[in-house]
Amino acid sequence: MRKSVKLAATAVILLLLGLLLYRFYVIPKVLYPTKYSDFVERYSEEYELEETVVYAVIKAESGFDASDRSRTGARGLMQIMPETGEWAAELMGMSEYDSEMLYDPETNIHIGCWYLRYLLDMYEGNLPTALAAYNAGLGNVSKWLVNPEYSKDGENLDSVPYTETDGYVKKTLKYMEKYEKYHEEL
């Protein structure tokens, strides 16, 4: 009888240790990875972005798959359209840019961070609006902001008419919260 009590106590302790390991290691490392951290840290700092935002965008856009290509042609980790990449590279002064470079993690994160900063500056730091523009395009968001059906004040989106974009903004903000929770060092 005494041996079975010790065995049960050991099993409970091992179960609790397993749950703690799962909570503090598996969830953060598997569900909310911080791959490409050298590039994320470098370009987040350069463009004054929170790392959690960049990680959340990468997770939402490509799930950290550098070779990802959307059905619309967006490429790489941060799913940048070739036209956007070309435009950004020109403004950034990148010489010898080619859209295939969007599959290179460093180039993709560099351009993606630059573009996020551009959007945040354009929308005066309004992250949900910048994320909507990142997903649906500047032209669409500009139209929505002047339409009282979607924006009461012309600065904030009260609703997003594209279901995909609305879901993207909500998902990315949720991922950002999770990164803040599970990676306190970011």
Short mmCIF file of N, CA and C in Angstrom, two decimals:
data_model
loop_
_atom_site.label_atom_id
_atom_site.label_comp_id
_atom_site.label_asym_id
_atom_site.label_seq_id
_atom_site.Cartn_x
_atom_site.Cartn_y
_atom_site.Cartn_z
N MET A 1 0.82 -1.19 0.00
CA MET A 1 0.00 0.00 0.00
C MET A 1 0.87 1.26 0.00
N ARG A 2 1.87 1.30 0.82
CA ARG A 2 2.75 2.45 0.93
C ARG A 2 3.49 2.69 -0.39
N LYS A 3 3.85 1.63 -1.06
CA LYS A 3 4.55 1.74 -2.33
C LYS A 3 3.64 2.37 -3.40
N SER A 4 2.36 2.05 -3.37
CA SER A 4 1.42 2.62 -4.35
C SER A 4 1.18 4.11 -4.09
N VAL A 5 1.22 4.55 -2.83
CA VAL A 5 1.08 5.97 -2.50
C VAL A 5 2.29 6.74 -3.03
N LYS A 6 3.48 6.18 -2.84
CA LYS A 6 4.70 6.83 -3.36
C LYS A 6 4.65 6.91 -4.88
N LEU A 7 4.20 5.84 -5.50
CA LEU A 7 4.09 5.80 -6.95
C LEU A 7 3.09 6.84 -7.45
N ALA A 8 1.97 6.97 -6.77
CA ALA A 8 0.95 7.96 -7.15
C ALA A 8 1.48 9.38 -6.95
N ALA A 9 2.17 9.61 -5.85
CA ALA A 9 2.74 10.94 -5.58
C ALA A 9 3.78 11.30 -6.63
N THR A 10 4.60 10.34 -7.00
CA THR A 10 5.60 10.56 -8.04
C THR A 10 4.93 10.87 -9.37
N ALA A 11 3.87 10.17 -9.69
CA ALA A 11 3.13 10.41 -10.93
C ALA A 11 2.54 11.81 -10.95
N VAL A 12 1.98 12.25 -9.83
CA VAL A 12 1.40 13.59 -9.74
C VAL A 12 2.49 14.65 -9.90
N ILE A 13 3.62 14.46 -9.26
CA ILE A 13 4.74 15.40 -9.37
C ILE A 13 5.24 15.46 -10.81
N LEU A 14 5.38 14.31 -11.45
CA LEU A 14 5.83 14.28 -12.85
C LEU A 14 4.81 14.95 -13.77
N LEU A 15 3.56 14.75 -13.50
CA LEU A 15 2.50 15.40 -14.29
C LEU A 15 2.57 16.91 -14.13
N LEU A 16 2.73 17.39 -12.91
CA LEU A 16 2.83 18.83 -12.67
C LEU A 16 4.08 19.42 -13.33
N LEU A 17 5.19 18.72 -13.24
CA LEU A 17 6.41 19.18 -13.91
C LEU A 17 6.22 19.22 -15.43
N GLY A 18 5.53 18.21 -15.95
CA GLY A 18 5.24 18.19 -17.39
C GLY A 18 4.37 19.35 -17.81
N LEU A 19 3.36 19.66 -17.01
CA LEU A 19 2.48 20.80 -17.31
C LEU A 19 3.24 22.12 -17.26
N LEU A 20 4.11 22.27 -16.27
CA LEU A 20 4.92 23.48 -16.18
C LEU A 20 5.86 23.59 -17.38
N LEU A 21 6.49 22.50 -17.75
CA LEU A 21 7.37 22.48 -18.91
C LEU A 21 6.58 22.86 -20.16
N TYR A 22 5.39 22.29 -20.30
CA TYR A 22 4.54 22.59 -21.45
C TYR A 22 4.19 24.08 -21.46
N ARG A 23 3.77 24.61 -20.33
CA ARG A 23 3.35 26.01 -20.24
C ARG A 23 4.49 26.98 -20.52
N PHE A 24 5.66 26.72 -19.95
CA PHE A 24 6.75 27.68 -20.05
C PHE A 24 7.75 27.39 -21.16
N TYR A 25 7.66 26.23 -21.79
CA TYR A 25 8.60 25.96 -22.87
C TYR A 25 7.88 25.63 -24.18
N VAL A 26 7.01 24.67 -24.16
CA VAL A 26 6.38 24.20 -25.40
C VAL A 26 5.52 25.29 -26.03
N ILE A 27 4.63 25.90 -25.25
CA ILE A 27 3.75 26.92 -25.82
C ILE A 27 4.56 28.06 -26.43
N PRO A 28 5.46 28.67 -25.66
CA PRO A 28 6.19 29.79 -26.26
C PRO A 28 7.08 29.40 -27.44
N LYS A 29 7.79 28.32 -27.33
CA LYS A 29 8.76 27.97 -28.36
C LYS A 29 8.13 27.36 -29.60
N VAL A 30 7.06 26.61 -29.43
CA VAL A 30 6.44 25.94 -30.56
C VAL A 30 5.33 26.79 -31.17
N LEU A 31 4.43 27.28 -30.34
CA LEU A 31 3.30 28.04 -30.87
C LEU A 31 3.67 29.49 -31.22
N TYR A 32 4.63 30.06 -30.52
CA TYR A 32 5.03 31.45 -30.75
C TYR A 32 6.55 31.54 -30.88
N PRO A 33 7.07 31.02 -31.99
CA PRO A 33 8.52 30.99 -32.17
C PRO A 33 9.11 32.38 -32.40
N THR A 34 10.40 32.46 -32.20
CA THR A 34 11.13 33.71 -32.46
C THR A 34 12.29 33.43 -33.42
N LYS A 35 11.96 32.74 -34.51
CA LYS A 35 12.96 32.46 -35.53
C LYS A 35 13.40 33.78 -36.17
N TYR A 36 14.58 33.75 -36.75
CA TYR A 36 15.14 34.92 -37.45
C TYR A 36 15.31 36.10 -36.50
N SER A 37 15.58 35.81 -35.24
CA SER A 37 15.64 36.86 -34.22
C SER A 37 16.71 37.91 -34.50
N ASP A 38 17.84 37.52 -35.10
CA ASP A 38 18.88 38.52 -35.40
C ASP A 38 18.32 39.60 -36.32
N PHE A 39 17.61 39.18 -37.35
CA PHE A 39 17.05 40.14 -38.31
C PHE A 39 15.89 40.92 -37.70
N VAL A 40 15.04 40.24 -36.94
CA VAL A 40 13.92 40.93 -36.31
C VAL A 40 14.43 41.98 -35.34
N GLU A 41 15.41 41.63 -34.52
CA GLU A 41 15.97 42.58 -33.56
C GLU A 41 16.60 43.78 -34.29
N ARG A 42 17.42 43.50 -35.31
CA ARG A 42 18.13 44.56 -36.03
C ARG A 42 17.16 45.55 -36.68
N TYR A 43 16.19 45.02 -37.43
CA TYR A 43 15.33 45.92 -38.19
C TYR A 43 14.19 46.49 -37.36
N SER A 44 13.80 45.81 -36.30
CA SER A 44 12.84 46.41 -35.37
C SER A 44 13.45 47.63 -34.71
N GLU A 45 14.69 47.50 -34.31
CA GLU A 45 15.37 48.63 -33.69
C GLU A 45 15.58 49.76 -34.69
N GLU A 46 16.03 49.41 -35.90
CA GLU A 46 16.29 50.43 -36.91
C GLU A 46 15.04 51.24 -37.25
N TYR A 47 13.89 50.58 -37.30
CA TYR A 47 12.65 51.25 -37.69
C TYR A 47 11.72 51.52 -36.51
N GLU A 48 12.27 51.40 -35.30
CA GLU A 48 11.56 51.72 -34.07
C GLU A 48 10.20 51.01 -33.98
N LEU A 49 10.27 49.70 -34.13
CA LEU A 49 9.09 48.85 -34.01
C LEU A 49 9.25 47.94 -32.81
N GLU A 50 8.15 47.54 -32.23
CA GLU A 50 8.20 46.52 -31.20
C GLU A 50 8.45 45.18 -31.88
N GLU A 51 9.36 44.40 -31.34
CA GLU A 51 9.64 43.09 -31.92
C GLU A 51 8.39 42.21 -31.94
N THR A 52 7.55 42.38 -30.93
CA THR A 52 6.33 41.56 -30.87
C THR A 52 5.43 41.79 -32.09
N VAL A 53 5.42 43.01 -32.60
CA VAL A 53 4.62 43.32 -33.79
C VAL A 53 5.19 42.58 -34.99
N VAL A 54 6.49 42.61 -35.14
CA VAL A 54 7.14 41.96 -36.29
C VAL A 54 6.93 40.45 -36.22
N TYR A 55 7.15 39.86 -35.06
CA TYR A 55 6.92 38.42 -34.92
C TYR A 55 5.46 38.06 -35.21
N ALA A 56 4.54 38.88 -34.72
CA ALA A 56 3.12 38.61 -34.94
C ALA A 56 2.77 38.69 -36.42
N VAL A 57 3.33 39.65 -37.13
CA VAL A 57 3.07 39.77 -38.57
C VAL A 57 3.65 38.56 -39.30
N ILE A 58 4.86 38.16 -38.96
CA ILE A 58 5.46 37.00 -39.61
C ILE A 58 4.62 35.74 -39.35
N LYS A 59 4.20 35.56 -38.09
CA LYS A 59 3.38 34.39 -37.77
C LYS A 59 2.06 34.42 -38.54
N ALA A 60 1.41 35.57 -38.58
CA ALA A 60 0.12 35.68 -39.28
C ALA A 60 0.28 35.54 -40.79
N GLU A 61 1.34 36.08 -41.33
CA GLU A 61 1.51 36.10 -42.78
C GLU A 61 1.99 34.77 -43.35
N SER A 62 3.03 34.19 -42.75
CA SER A 62 3.64 33.01 -43.36
C SER A 62 3.85 31.84 -42.40
N GLY A 63 3.57 32.04 -41.13
CA GLY A 63 3.86 30.98 -40.17
C GLY A 63 5.34 30.64 -40.12
N PHE A 64 6.20 31.64 -40.41
CA PHE A 64 7.65 31.52 -40.38
C PHE A 64 8.21 30.66 -41.53
N ASP A 65 7.47 30.57 -42.60
CA ASP A 65 7.93 29.84 -43.80
C ASP A 65 8.50 30.84 -44.79
N ALA A 66 9.83 30.91 -44.88
CA ALA A 66 10.50 31.88 -45.75
C ALA A 66 10.21 31.65 -47.23
N SER A 67 9.80 30.46 -47.60
CA SER A 67 9.53 30.16 -49.01
C SER A 67 8.05 30.30 -49.36
N ASP A 68 7.26 30.79 -48.42
CA ASP A 68 5.81 30.89 -48.63
C ASP A 68 5.48 31.88 -49.76
N ARG A 69 4.48 31.53 -50.53
CA ARG A 69 3.97 32.39 -51.59
C ARG A 69 2.45 32.29 -51.58
N SER A 70 1.79 33.44 -51.48
CA SER A 70 0.33 33.44 -51.42
C SER A 70 -0.26 33.26 -52.81
N ARG A 71 -1.55 33.02 -52.85
CA ARG A 71 -2.23 32.86 -54.14
C ARG A 71 -2.21 34.16 -54.93
N THR A 72 -2.05 35.30 -54.23
CA THR A 72 -1.98 36.60 -54.92
C THR A 72 -0.55 36.98 -55.31
N GLY A 73 0.43 36.18 -54.87
CA GLY A 73 1.82 36.43 -55.27
C GLY A 73 2.70 37.05 -54.20
N ALA A 74 2.15 37.30 -52.99
CA ALA A 74 2.98 37.83 -51.91
C ALA A 74 4.02 36.79 -51.52
N ARG A 75 5.20 37.26 -51.15
CA ARG A 75 6.33 36.35 -50.97
C ARG A 75 7.01 36.48 -49.61
N GLY A 76 7.51 35.34 -49.16
CA GLY A 76 8.39 35.30 -48.01
C GLY A 76 7.72 35.43 -46.66
N LEU A 77 8.55 35.63 -45.66
CA LEU A 77 8.11 35.64 -44.27
C LEU A 77 7.02 36.66 -43.98
N MET A 78 7.18 37.88 -44.49
CA MET A 78 6.22 38.94 -44.19
C MET A 78 5.26 39.16 -45.36
N GLN A 79 5.26 38.22 -46.32
CA GLN A 79 4.32 38.21 -47.45
C GLN A 79 4.23 39.58 -48.14
N ILE A 80 5.32 39.94 -48.75
CA ILE A 80 5.42 41.22 -49.47
C ILE A 80 5.15 40.98 -50.95
N MET A 81 4.28 41.80 -51.50
CA MET A 81 3.99 41.73 -52.94
C MET A 81 5.22 42.23 -53.70
N PRO A 82 5.53 41.62 -54.84
CA PRO A 82 6.70 42.06 -55.61
C PRO A 82 6.69 43.56 -55.92
N GLU A 83 5.52 44.11 -56.26
CA GLU A 83 5.42 45.54 -56.57
C GLU A 83 5.75 46.39 -55.34
N THR A 84 5.25 45.97 -54.19
CA THR A 84 5.53 46.69 -52.94
C THR A 84 7.01 46.59 -52.61
N GLY A 85 7.59 45.41 -52.81
CA GLY A 85 9.01 45.23 -52.56
C GLY A 85 9.86 46.12 -53.46
N GLU A 86 9.50 46.20 -54.73
CA GLU A 86 10.25 47.04 -55.67
C GLU A 86 10.16 48.52 -55.28
N TRP A 87 8.93 48.95 -54.97
CA TRP A 87 8.71 50.34 -54.55
C TRP A 87 9.50 50.66 -53.28
N ALA A 88 9.41 49.77 -52.29
CA ALA A 88 10.10 49.99 -51.02
C ALA A 88 11.61 49.97 -51.22
N ALA A 89 12.12 49.01 -51.99
CA ALA A 89 13.56 48.92 -52.22
C ALA A 89 14.09 50.18 -52.87
N GLU A 90 13.33 50.75 -53.78
CA GLU A 90 13.76 51.99 -54.43
C GLU A 90 13.82 53.13 -53.41
N LEU A 91 12.78 53.28 -52.60
CA LEU A 91 12.77 54.34 -51.59
C LEU A 91 13.83 54.13 -50.52
N MET A 92 14.15 52.86 -50.24
CA MET A 92 15.16 52.53 -49.24
C MET A 92 16.58 52.66 -49.78
N GLY A 93 16.71 52.81 -51.11
CA GLY A 93 18.03 52.90 -51.72
C GLY A 93 18.73 51.57 -51.88
N MET A 94 17.96 50.48 -51.95
CA MET A 94 18.55 49.16 -52.15
C MET A 94 18.95 49.02 -53.62
N SER A 95 20.20 48.76 -53.84
CA SER A 95 20.64 48.58 -55.23
C SER A 95 20.53 47.11 -55.62
N GLU A 96 20.36 46.88 -56.90
CA GLU A 96 20.28 45.53 -57.46
C GLU A 96 19.17 44.68 -56.82
N TYR A 97 18.04 45.30 -56.57
CA TYR A 97 16.91 44.58 -56.00
C TYR A 97 16.24 43.72 -57.07
N ASP A 98 15.82 42.54 -56.65
CA ASP A 98 15.06 41.63 -57.50
C ASP A 98 13.97 41.01 -56.63
N SER A 99 12.77 40.81 -57.17
CA SER A 99 11.67 40.30 -56.35
C SER A 99 11.94 38.92 -55.76
N GLU A 100 12.83 38.15 -56.36
CA GLU A 100 13.19 36.85 -55.78
C GLU A 100 13.89 37.02 -54.42
N MET A 101 14.44 38.20 -54.18
CA MET A 101 15.09 38.48 -52.91
C MET A 101 14.10 38.48 -51.75
N LEU A 102 12.81 38.56 -52.07
CA LEU A 102 11.80 38.54 -51.01
C LEU A 102 11.73 37.20 -50.31
N TYR A 103 12.33 36.18 -50.90
CA TYR A 103 12.41 34.87 -50.23
C TYR A 103 13.59 34.79 -49.27
N ASP A 104 14.48 35.77 -49.35
CA ASP A 104 15.61 35.82 -48.43
C ASP A 104 15.11 36.42 -47.11
N PRO A 105 15.24 35.69 -45.98
CA PRO A 105 14.69 36.18 -44.72
C PRO A 105 15.16 37.59 -44.34
N GLU A 106 16.44 37.87 -44.49
CA GLU A 106 16.92 39.20 -44.08
C GLU A 106 16.30 40.30 -44.94
N THR A 107 16.32 40.12 -46.25
CA THR A 107 15.75 41.13 -47.15
C THR A 107 14.26 41.31 -46.88
N ASN A 108 13.55 40.22 -46.68
CA ASN A 108 12.11 40.28 -46.46
C ASN A 108 11.80 41.01 -45.16
N ILE A 109 12.49 40.67 -44.10
CA ILE A 109 12.25 41.32 -42.81
C ILE A 109 12.65 42.79 -42.88
N HIS A 110 13.74 43.09 -43.56
CA HIS A 110 14.19 44.48 -43.71
C HIS A 110 13.10 45.31 -44.40
N ILE A 111 12.64 44.84 -45.54
CA ILE A 111 11.61 45.57 -46.28
C ILE A 111 10.29 45.59 -45.50
N GLY A 112 9.93 44.46 -44.89
CA GLY A 112 8.70 44.40 -44.12
C GLY A 112 8.69 45.37 -42.95
N CYS A 113 9.81 45.48 -42.24
CA CYS A 113 9.89 46.42 -41.12
C CYS A 113 9.83 47.87 -41.62
N TRP A 114 10.54 48.14 -42.72
CA TRP A 114 10.48 49.48 -43.29
C TRP A 114 9.03 49.84 -43.64
N TYR A 115 8.33 48.89 -44.27
CA TYR A 115 6.97 49.13 -44.70
C TYR A 115 6.02 49.31 -43.50
N LEU A 116 6.20 48.51 -42.47
CA LEU A 116 5.38 48.69 -41.26
C LEU A 116 5.60 50.08 -40.66
N ARG A 117 6.85 50.52 -40.59
CA ARG A 117 7.14 51.86 -40.07
C ARG A 117 6.49 52.92 -40.95
N TYR A 118 6.57 52.74 -42.26
CA TYR A 118 5.95 53.67 -43.20
C TYR A 118 4.45 53.78 -42.93
N LEU A 119 3.79 52.65 -42.76
CA LEU A 119 2.35 52.63 -42.51
C LEU A 119 2.00 53.22 -41.15
N LEU A 120 2.79 52.90 -40.14
CA LEU A 120 2.54 53.47 -38.82
C LEU A 120 2.70 54.99 -38.84
N ASP A 121 3.70 55.47 -39.56
CA ASP A 121 3.87 56.93 -39.68
C ASP A 121 2.70 57.54 -40.44
N MET A 122 2.27 56.88 -41.50
CA MET A 122 1.16 57.38 -42.31
C MET A 122 -0.12 57.48 -41.48
N TYR A 123 -0.35 56.50 -40.62
CA TYR A 123 -1.57 56.45 -39.82
C TYR A 123 -1.33 56.87 -38.37
N GLU A 124 -0.31 57.70 -38.17
CA GLU A 124 -0.01 58.32 -36.88
C GLU A 124 0.04 57.33 -35.73
N GLY A 125 0.70 56.21 -35.95
CA GLY A 125 0.91 55.21 -34.90
C GLY A 125 -0.27 54.30 -34.64
N ASN A 126 -1.32 54.40 -35.43
CA ASN A 126 -2.51 53.58 -35.24
C ASN A 126 -2.24 52.18 -35.79
N LEU A 127 -1.89 51.25 -34.90
CA LEU A 127 -1.49 49.91 -35.30
C LEU A 127 -2.59 49.13 -36.02
N PRO A 128 -3.82 49.09 -35.53
CA PRO A 128 -4.85 48.34 -36.28
C PRO A 128 -5.05 48.86 -37.71
N THR A 129 -5.02 50.17 -37.88
CA THR A 129 -5.18 50.74 -39.21
C THR A 129 -3.98 50.40 -40.08
N ALA A 130 -2.78 50.49 -39.52
CA ALA A 130 -1.56 50.14 -40.27
C ALA A 130 -1.60 48.67 -40.68
N LEU A 131 -2.05 47.80 -39.79
CA LEU A 131 -2.14 46.37 -40.12
C LEU A 131 -3.18 46.12 -41.21
N ALA A 132 -4.28 46.85 -41.14
CA ALA A 132 -5.29 46.71 -42.20
C ALA A 132 -4.70 47.11 -43.54
N ALA A 133 -3.92 48.18 -43.57
CA ALA A 133 -3.28 48.62 -44.81
C ALA A 133 -2.22 47.63 -45.26
N TYR A 134 -1.51 47.03 -44.31
CA TYR A 134 -0.50 46.03 -44.65
C TYR A 134 -1.16 44.86 -45.38
N ASN A 135 -2.36 44.51 -44.95
CA ASN A 135 -3.06 43.37 -45.53
C ASN A 135 -3.87 43.72 -46.77
N ALA A 136 -4.63 44.80 -46.72
CA ALA A 136 -5.57 45.12 -47.81
C ALA A 136 -5.06 46.17 -48.77
N GLY A 137 -3.99 46.86 -48.40
CA GLY A 137 -3.43 47.90 -49.26
C GLY A 137 -3.81 49.29 -48.80
N LEU A 138 -2.91 50.22 -49.09
CA LEU A 138 -3.12 51.62 -48.71
C LEU A 138 -4.36 52.23 -49.35
N GLY A 139 -4.58 51.93 -50.62
CA GLY A 139 -5.71 52.50 -51.34
C GLY A 139 -7.03 52.14 -50.70
N ASN A 140 -7.19 50.88 -50.34
CA ASN A 140 -8.43 50.44 -49.71
C ASN A 140 -8.65 51.12 -48.37
N VAL A 141 -7.61 51.15 -47.55
CA VAL A 141 -7.76 51.75 -46.22
C VAL A 141 -8.03 53.25 -46.34
N SER A 142 -7.39 53.91 -47.28
CA SER A 142 -7.66 55.35 -47.48
C SER A 142 -9.13 55.58 -47.82
N LYS A 143 -9.70 54.73 -48.66
CA LYS A 143 -11.13 54.84 -49.00
C LYS A 143 -12.00 54.58 -47.77
N TRP A 144 -11.65 53.59 -46.99
CA TRP A 144 -12.45 53.24 -45.82
C TRP A 144 -12.45 54.37 -44.80
N LEU A 145 -11.29 55.03 -44.63
CA LEU A 145 -11.19 56.07 -43.62
C LEU A 145 -12.04 57.30 -43.94
N VAL A 146 -12.33 57.55 -45.21
CA VAL A 146 -13.17 58.69 -45.56
C VAL A 146 -14.65 58.30 -45.70
N ASN A 147 -14.94 57.04 -45.48
CA ASN A 147 -16.31 56.55 -45.57
C ASN A 147 -16.88 56.42 -44.16
N PRO A 148 -17.90 57.22 -43.81
CA PRO A 148 -18.46 57.16 -42.45
C PRO A 148 -19.04 55.79 -42.07
N GLU A 149 -19.28 54.97 -43.05
CA GLU A 149 -19.75 53.62 -42.76
C GLU A 149 -18.67 52.78 -42.07
N TYR A 150 -17.40 53.11 -42.34
CA TYR A 150 -16.28 52.35 -41.78
C TYR A 150 -15.46 53.13 -40.76
N SER A 151 -15.54 54.47 -40.82
CA SER A 151 -14.74 55.29 -39.90
C SER A 151 -15.53 56.55 -39.53
N LYS A 152 -15.79 56.71 -38.24
CA LYS A 152 -16.53 57.88 -37.78
C LYS A 152 -15.66 59.14 -37.74
N ASP A 153 -14.37 58.94 -37.48
CA ASP A 153 -13.49 60.10 -37.30
C ASP A 153 -12.45 60.29 -38.40
N GLY A 154 -12.39 59.39 -39.37
CA GLY A 154 -11.42 59.51 -40.45
C GLY A 154 -10.01 59.09 -40.08
N GLU A 155 -9.85 58.62 -38.85
CA GLU A 155 -8.52 58.19 -38.39
C GLU A 155 -8.50 56.74 -37.94
N ASN A 156 -9.61 56.28 -37.40
CA ASN A 156 -9.72 54.91 -36.90
C ASN A 156 -10.76 54.15 -37.71
N LEU A 157 -10.48 52.89 -37.94
CA LEU A 157 -11.46 52.04 -38.62
C LEU A 157 -12.40 51.45 -37.57
N ASP A 158 -13.67 51.80 -37.69
CA ASP A 158 -14.67 51.25 -36.78
C ASP A 158 -15.09 49.86 -37.23
N SER A 159 -15.03 49.63 -38.52
CA SER A 159 -15.27 48.30 -39.07
C SER A 159 -14.45 48.17 -40.35
N VAL A 160 -14.16 46.93 -40.69
CA VAL A 160 -13.36 46.63 -41.89
C VAL A 160 -14.25 45.83 -42.83
N PRO A 161 -14.48 46.34 -44.04
CA PRO A 161 -15.41 45.66 -44.93
C PRO A 161 -14.92 44.33 -45.49
N TYR A 162 -13.62 44.11 -45.49
CA TYR A 162 -13.09 42.84 -45.98
C TYR A 162 -12.98 41.87 -44.81
N THR A 163 -13.69 40.77 -44.90
CA THR A 163 -13.66 39.77 -43.83
C THR A 163 -12.24 39.27 -43.58
N GLU A 164 -11.51 39.01 -44.65
CA GLU A 164 -10.13 38.51 -44.51
C GLU A 164 -9.26 39.53 -43.76
N THR A 165 -9.37 40.79 -44.12
CA THR A 165 -8.56 41.84 -43.48
C THR A 165 -8.97 42.03 -42.03
N ASP A 166 -10.26 42.02 -41.76
CA ASP A 166 -10.74 42.15 -40.39
C ASP A 166 -10.18 41.01 -39.53
N GLY A 167 -10.24 39.79 -40.05
CA GLY A 167 -9.69 38.64 -39.34
C GLY A 167 -8.18 38.73 -39.17
N TYR A 168 -7.51 39.22 -40.20
CA TYR A 168 -6.05 39.37 -40.15
C TYR A 168 -5.64 40.34 -39.04
N VAL A 169 -6.30 41.48 -38.97
CA VAL A 169 -5.96 42.48 -37.95
C VAL A 169 -6.19 41.89 -36.56
N LYS A 170 -7.34 41.26 -36.35
CA LYS A 170 -7.63 40.67 -35.04
C LYS A 170 -6.63 39.57 -34.68
N LYS A 171 -6.33 38.72 -35.65
CA LYS A 171 -5.40 37.61 -35.41
C LYS A 171 -4.01 38.14 -35.09
N THR A 172 -3.55 39.13 -35.83
CA THR A 172 -2.21 39.67 -35.63
C THR A 172 -2.10 40.36 -34.27
N LEU A 173 -3.11 41.10 -33.89
CA LEU A 173 -3.10 41.73 -32.56
C LEU A 173 -3.11 40.68 -31.45
N LYS A 174 -3.85 39.59 -31.66
CA LYS A 174 -3.87 38.49 -30.68
C LYS A 174 -2.48 37.86 -30.58
N TYR A 175 -1.85 37.62 -31.72
CA TYR A 175 -0.50 37.06 -31.71
C TYR A 175 0.46 37.99 -30.98
N MET A 176 0.31 39.26 -31.20
CA MET A 176 1.17 40.24 -30.53
C MET A 176 1.03 40.12 -29.01
N GLU A 177 -0.21 40.01 -28.54
CA GLU A 177 -0.45 39.83 -27.10
C GLU A 177 0.21 38.56 -26.58
N LYS A 178 0.11 37.48 -27.36
CA LYS A 178 0.72 36.21 -26.95
C LYS A 178 2.23 36.33 -26.90
N TYR A 179 2.82 37.01 -27.87
CA TYR A 179 4.27 37.21 -27.84
C TYR A 179 4.67 38.01 -26.61
N GLU A 180 3.89 39.03 -26.28
CA GLU A 180 4.18 39.81 -25.08
C GLU A 180 4.07 38.96 -23.83
N LYS A 181 3.11 38.05 -23.80
CA LYS A 181 2.89 37.19 -22.63
C LYS A 181 3.99 36.13 -22.50
N TYR A 182 4.29 35.45 -23.59
CA TYR A 182 5.20 34.31 -23.51
C TYR A 182 6.67 34.65 -23.70
N HIS A 183 6.94 35.82 -24.20
CA HIS A 183 8.34 36.24 -24.42
C HIS A 183 8.54 37.60 -23.80
N GLU A 184 8.57 37.64 -22.50
CA GLU A 184 8.66 38.90 -21.76
C GLU A 184 9.95 39.66 -22.07
N GLU A 185 10.96 38.97 -22.58
CA GLU A 185 12.23 39.63 -22.89
C GLU A 185 12.19 40.45 -24.17
N LEU A 186 11.14 40.29 -24.95
CA LEU A 186 11.02 41.04 -26.22
C LEU A 186 10.63 42.49 -25.95
#
